[in-house]
């Protein structure tokens, strides 16, 4: 089995891939070793510092999967209309959540929950670390 390691606190991928064959013990040890220098003690701390707009860190792998597939499919040029793009967007966001064994559900907002316009993806303050340093080009 060959797979990339993911930091459990910042969800950064390690770029090397390691093949363990059937050695499950070596695979467990590999994934338990501290290799990332993000400095976060929990995924929730990372989400607050990174100013993501969500508190649940499970949105990171969903968004990464979505963006990777979204750009790949758009480059293929098969989507010809706005209607096709809407269908594609909705199916792909559902599929991206399903890929990490979750589903997306809309729920009514609470009275005191604020919303704001989103103009760009920059943070309001400089985060402790850039969790996307290896993924500058999307």
PDB file of C-alpha atoms in Angstrom:
ATOM      1  CA  UNK A   1       0.000   0.000   0.000  1.00  0.00           C
ATOM      2  CA  UNK A   2       1.397   3.400  -0.953  1.00  0.00           C
ATOM      3  CA  UNK A   3      -0.033   6.605   0.455  1.00  0.00           C
ATOM      4  CA  UNK A   4       0.836  10.148   1.504  1.00  0.00           C
ATOM      5  CA  UNK A   5       0.929  11.120   5.134  1.00  0.00           C
ATOM      6  CA  UNK A   6      -1.473  13.861   6.280  1.00  0.00           C
ATOM      7  CA  UNK A   7      -0.849  16.014   9.359  1.00  0.00           C
ATOM      8  CA  UNK A   8      -3.757  15.406  11.767  1.00  0.00           C
ATOM      9  CA  UNK A   9      -3.651  19.061  12.910  1.00  0.00           C
ATOM     10  CA  UNK A  10      -3.301  21.092   9.711  1.00  0.00           C
ATOM     11  CA  UNK A  11      -4.214  18.533   7.009  1.00  0.00           C
ATOM     12  CA  UNK A  12      -1.032  19.286   5.080  1.00  0.00           C
ATOM     13  CA  UNK A  13       0.123  16.418   2.841  1.00  0.00           C
ATOM     14  CA  UNK A  14       3.664  15.149   2.952  1.00  0.00           C
ATOM     15  CA  UNK A  15       4.922  14.982  -0.619  1.00  0.00           C
ATOM     16  CA  UNK A  16       6.733  11.660  -0.302  1.00  0.00           C
ATOM     17  CA  UNK A  17       4.883   8.411  -0.859  1.00  0.00           C
ATOM     18  CA  UNK A  18       5.920   5.259   0.963  1.00  0.00           C
ATOM     19  CA  UNK A  19       5.046   1.695   0.032  1.00  0.00           C
ATOM     20  CA  UNK A  20       4.527  -0.560   3.066  1.00  0.00           C
ATOM     21  CA  UNK A  21       3.420  -3.713   1.304  1.00  0.00           C
ATOM     22  CA  UNK A  22       1.557  -5.750   3.904  1.00  0.00           C
ATOM     23  CA  UNK A  23       3.521  -4.380   6.876  1.00  0.00           C
ATOM     24  CA  UNK A  24       0.674  -2.679   8.798  1.00  0.00           C
ATOM     25  CA  UNK A  25       2.875  -2.046  11.858  1.00  0.00           C
ATOM     26  CA  UNK A  26       5.368  -0.001   9.812  1.00  0.00           C
ATOM     27  CA  UNK A  27       2.487   1.927   8.245  1.00  0.00           C
ATOM     28  CA  UNK A  28       1.010   2.754  11.688  1.00  0.00           C
ATOM     29  CA  UNK A  29       4.413   3.885  12.988  1.00  0.00           C
ATOM     30  CA  UNK A  30       4.982   6.027   9.886  1.00  0.00           C
ATOM     31  CA  UNK A  31       1.666   7.836  10.350  1.00  0.00           C
ATOM     32  CA  UNK A  32       2.137   8.332  14.095  1.00  0.00           C
ATOM     33  CA  UNK A  33       5.576  10.006  13.752  1.00  0.00           C
ATOM     34  CA  UNK A  34       5.518  13.798  14.130  1.00  0.00           C
ATOM     35  CA  UNK A  35       6.782  15.207  10.828  1.00  0.00           C
ATOM     36  CA  UNK A  36       4.849  18.444  10.305  1.00  0.00           C
ATOM     37  CA  UNK A  37       6.117  21.677  11.886  1.00  0.00           C
ATOM     38  CA  UNK A  38       2.764  23.509  11.718  1.00  0.00           C
ATOM     39  CA  UNK A  39       2.744  24.210  15.458  1.00  0.00           C
ATOM     40  CA  UNK A  40      -0.983  23.578  15.917  1.00  0.00           C
ATOM     41  CA  UNK A  41      -2.174  21.424  18.806  1.00  0.00           C
ATOM     42  CA  UNK A  42      -5.506  20.553  17.202  1.00  0.00           C
ATOM     43  CA  UNK A  43      -7.357  20.862  13.893  1.00  0.00           C
ATOM     44  CA  UNK A  44      -9.828  23.246  15.570  1.00  0.00           C
ATOM     45  CA  UNK A  45      -6.974  25.592  16.588  1.00  0.00           C
ATOM     46  CA  UNK A  46      -5.726  25.514  12.996  1.00  0.00           C
ATOM     47  CA  UNK A  47      -9.179  26.414  11.600  1.00  0.00           C
ATOM     48  CA  UNK A  48      -9.478  29.435  13.894  1.00  0.00           C
ATOM     49  CA  UNK A  49      -5.966  30.645  13.047  1.00  0.00           C
ATOM     50  CA  UNK A  50      -6.366  30.112   9.293  1.00  0.00           C
ATOM     51  CA  UNK A  51      -9.621  32.130   9.193  1.00  0.00           C
ATOM     52  CA  UNK A  52     -11.457  29.543   7.085  1.00  0.00           C
ATOM     53  CA  UNK A  53     -14.995  30.639   7.908  1.00  0.00           C
ATOM     54  CA  UNK A  54     -15.872  27.196   9.285  1.00  0.00           C
ATOM     55  CA  UNK A  55     -14.962  25.636  12.608  1.00  0.00           C
ATOM     56  CA  UNK A  56     -15.072  22.004  11.488  1.00  0.00           C
ATOM     57  CA  UNK A  57     -11.683  20.965  10.035  1.00  0.00           C
ATOM     58  CA  UNK A  58     -13.316  18.253   7.902  1.00  0.00           C
ATOM     59  CA  UNK A  59     -14.042  21.007   5.366  1.00  0.00           C
ATOM     60  CA  UNK A  60     -10.327  21.092   4.409  1.00  0.00           C
ATOM     61  CA  UNK A  61     -10.186  17.647   2.728  1.00  0.00           C
ATOM     62  CA  UNK A  62     -13.623  18.249   1.163  1.00  0.00           C
ATOM     63  CA  UNK A  63     -12.474  21.577  -0.313  1.00  0.00           C
ATOM     64  CA  UNK A  64      -9.124  20.173  -1.503  1.00  0.00           C
ATOM     65  CA  UNK A  65     -10.832  17.264  -3.260  1.00  0.00           C
ATOM     66  CA  UNK A  66     -13.444  19.587  -4.789  1.00  0.00           C
ATOM     67  CA  UNK A  67     -10.940  22.134  -6.122  1.00  0.00           C
ATOM     68  CA  UNK A  68      -8.624  19.490  -7.559  1.00  0.00           C
ATOM     69  CA  UNK A  69     -11.456  17.790  -9.455  1.00  0.00           C
ATOM     70  CA  UNK A  70     -13.213  21.033 -10.379  1.00  0.00           C
ATOM     71  CA  UNK A  71     -10.211  22.483 -12.201  1.00  0.00           C
ATOM     72  CA  UNK A  72      -9.358  19.145 -13.799  1.00  0.00           C
ATOM     73  CA  UNK A  73     -12.867  18.729 -15.215  1.00  0.00           C
ATOM     74  CA  UNK A  74     -13.171  22.354 -16.366  1.00  0.00           C
ATOM     75  CA  UNK A  75      -9.926  21.984 -18.350  1.00  0.00           C
ATOM     76  CA  UNK A  76     -11.515  19.109 -20.257  1.00  0.00           C
ATOM     77  CA  UNK A  77     -13.965  21.629 -21.742  1.00  0.00           C
ATOM     78  CA  UNK A  78     -17.012  19.373 -21.676  1.00  0.00           C
ATOM     79  CA  UNK A  79     -19.221  21.807 -19.739  1.00  0.00           C
ATOM     80  CA  UNK A  80     -20.985  23.991 -22.290  1.00  0.00           C
ATOM     81  CA  UNK A  81     -23.683  25.883 -20.382  1.00  0.00           C
ATOM     82  CA  UNK A  82     -24.496  27.498 -17.040  1.00  0.00           C
ATOM     83  CA  UNK A  83     -27.055  24.771 -16.335  1.00  0.00           C
ATOM     84  CA  UNK A  84     -24.429  22.046 -16.829  1.00  0.00           C
ATOM     85  CA  UNK A  85     -22.017  23.987 -14.592  1.00  0.00           C
ATOM     86  CA  UNK A  86     -24.592  24.215 -11.776  1.00  0.00           C
ATOM     87  CA  UNK A  87     -25.330  20.475 -11.993  1.00  0.00           C
ATOM     88  CA  UNK A  88     -21.623  19.680 -12.114  1.00  0.00           C
ATOM     89  CA  UNK A  89     -20.862  21.948  -9.131  1.00  0.00           C
ATOM     90  CA  UNK A  90     -23.599  20.430  -6.946  1.00  0.00           C
ATOM     91  CA  UNK A  91     -22.746  16.838  -7.836  1.00  0.00           C
ATOM     92  CA  UNK A  92     -19.029  17.431  -7.322  1.00  0.00           C
ATOM     93  CA  UNK A  93     -19.424  19.105  -3.908  1.00  0.00           C
ATOM     94  CA  UNK A  94     -21.600  16.146  -2.822  1.00  0.00           C
ATOM     95  CA  UNK A  95     -19.060  13.681  -4.215  1.00  0.00           C
ATOM     96  CA  UNK A  96     -16.156  15.472  -2.477  1.00  0.00           C
ATOM     97  CA  UNK A  97     -17.910  15.128   0.880  1.00  0.00           C
ATOM     98  CA  UNK A  98     -18.776  11.488   0.146  1.00  0.00           C
ATOM     99  CA  UNK A  99     -15.094  10.778  -0.588  1.00  0.00           C
ATOM    100  CA  UNK A 100     -14.275  11.371   3.091  1.00  0.00           C
ATOM    101  CA  UNK A 101     -17.421   9.508   4.240  1.00  0.00           C
ATOM    102  CA  UNK A 102     -19.563  12.579   5.004  1.00  0.00           C
ATOM    103  CA  UNK A 103     -22.562  14.266   3.463  1.00  0.00           C
ATOM    104  CA  UNK A 104     -23.459  17.945   3.181  1.00  0.00           C
ATOM    105  CA  UNK A 105     -26.752  19.207   4.543  1.00  0.00           C
ATOM    106  CA  UNK A 106     -28.177  22.716   4.609  1.00  0.00           C
ATOM    107  CA  UNK A 107     -29.510  23.798   7.989  1.00  0.00           C
ATOM    108  CA  UNK A 108     -31.212  27.076   8.958  1.00  0.00           C
ATOM    109  CA  UNK A 109     -28.849  29.646  10.470  1.00  0.00           C
ATOM    110  CA  UNK A 110     -29.159  30.615  14.100  1.00  0.00           C
ATOM    111  CA  UNK A 111     -30.400  34.114  14.897  1.00  0.00           C
ATOM    112  CA  UNK A 112     -27.042  35.329  16.208  1.00  0.00           C
ATOM    113  CA  UNK A 113     -24.987  33.729  13.413  1.00  0.00           C
ATOM    114  CA  UNK A 114     -23.474  36.421  11.225  1.00  0.00           C
ATOM    115  CA  UNK A 115     -22.809  36.222   7.518  1.00  0.00           C
ATOM    116  CA  UNK A 116     -20.623  38.353   5.326  1.00  0.00           C
ATOM    117  CA  UNK A 117     -19.774  38.874   1.689  1.00  0.00           C
ATOM    118  CA  UNK A 118     -16.749  36.992   0.391  1.00  0.00           C
ATOM    119  CA  UNK A 119     -14.622  38.890  -2.081  1.00  0.00           C
ATOM    120  CA  UNK A 120     -11.387  36.897  -1.948  1.00  0.00           C
ATOM    121  CA  UNK A 121      -9.712  34.079  -0.025  1.00  0.00           C
ATOM    122  CA  UNK A 122      -7.241  36.140   2.006  1.00  0.00           C
ATOM    123  CA  UNK A 123      -7.123  36.060   5.795  1.00  0.00           C
ATOM    124  CA  UNK A 124      -7.870  39.100   7.951  1.00  0.00           C
ATOM    125  CA  UNK A 125      -4.682  38.507   9.949  1.00  0.00           C
ATOM    126  CA  UNK A 126      -1.451  36.677   9.214  1.00  0.00           C
ATOM    127  CA  UNK A 127      -1.837  33.033  10.308  1.00  0.00           C
ATOM    128  CA  UNK A 128       0.795  31.246  12.390  1.00  0.00           C
ATOM    129  CA  UNK A 129       1.721  29.082   9.390  1.00  0.00           C
ATOM    130  CA  UNK A 130       0.728  28.569   5.773  1.00  0.00           C
ATOM    131  CA  UNK A 131      -0.888  25.135   5.661  1.00  0.00           C
ATOM    132  CA  UNK A 132      -0.958  25.230   1.860  1.00  0.00           C
ATOM    133  CA  UNK A 133       2.733  25.986   1.277  1.00  0.00           C
ATOM    134  CA  UNK A 134       3.193  22.913  -0.920  1.00  0.00           C
ATOM    135  CA  UNK A 135       0.117  23.659  -3.003  1.00  0.00           C
ATOM    136  CA  UNK A 136       0.703  27.156  -4.358  1.00  0.00           C
ATOM    137  CA  UNK A 137      -0.463  26.258  -7.849  1.00  0.00           C
ATOM    138  CA  UNK A 138      -3.958  24.912  -8.185  1.00  0.00           C
TER     139      UNK A 138
END
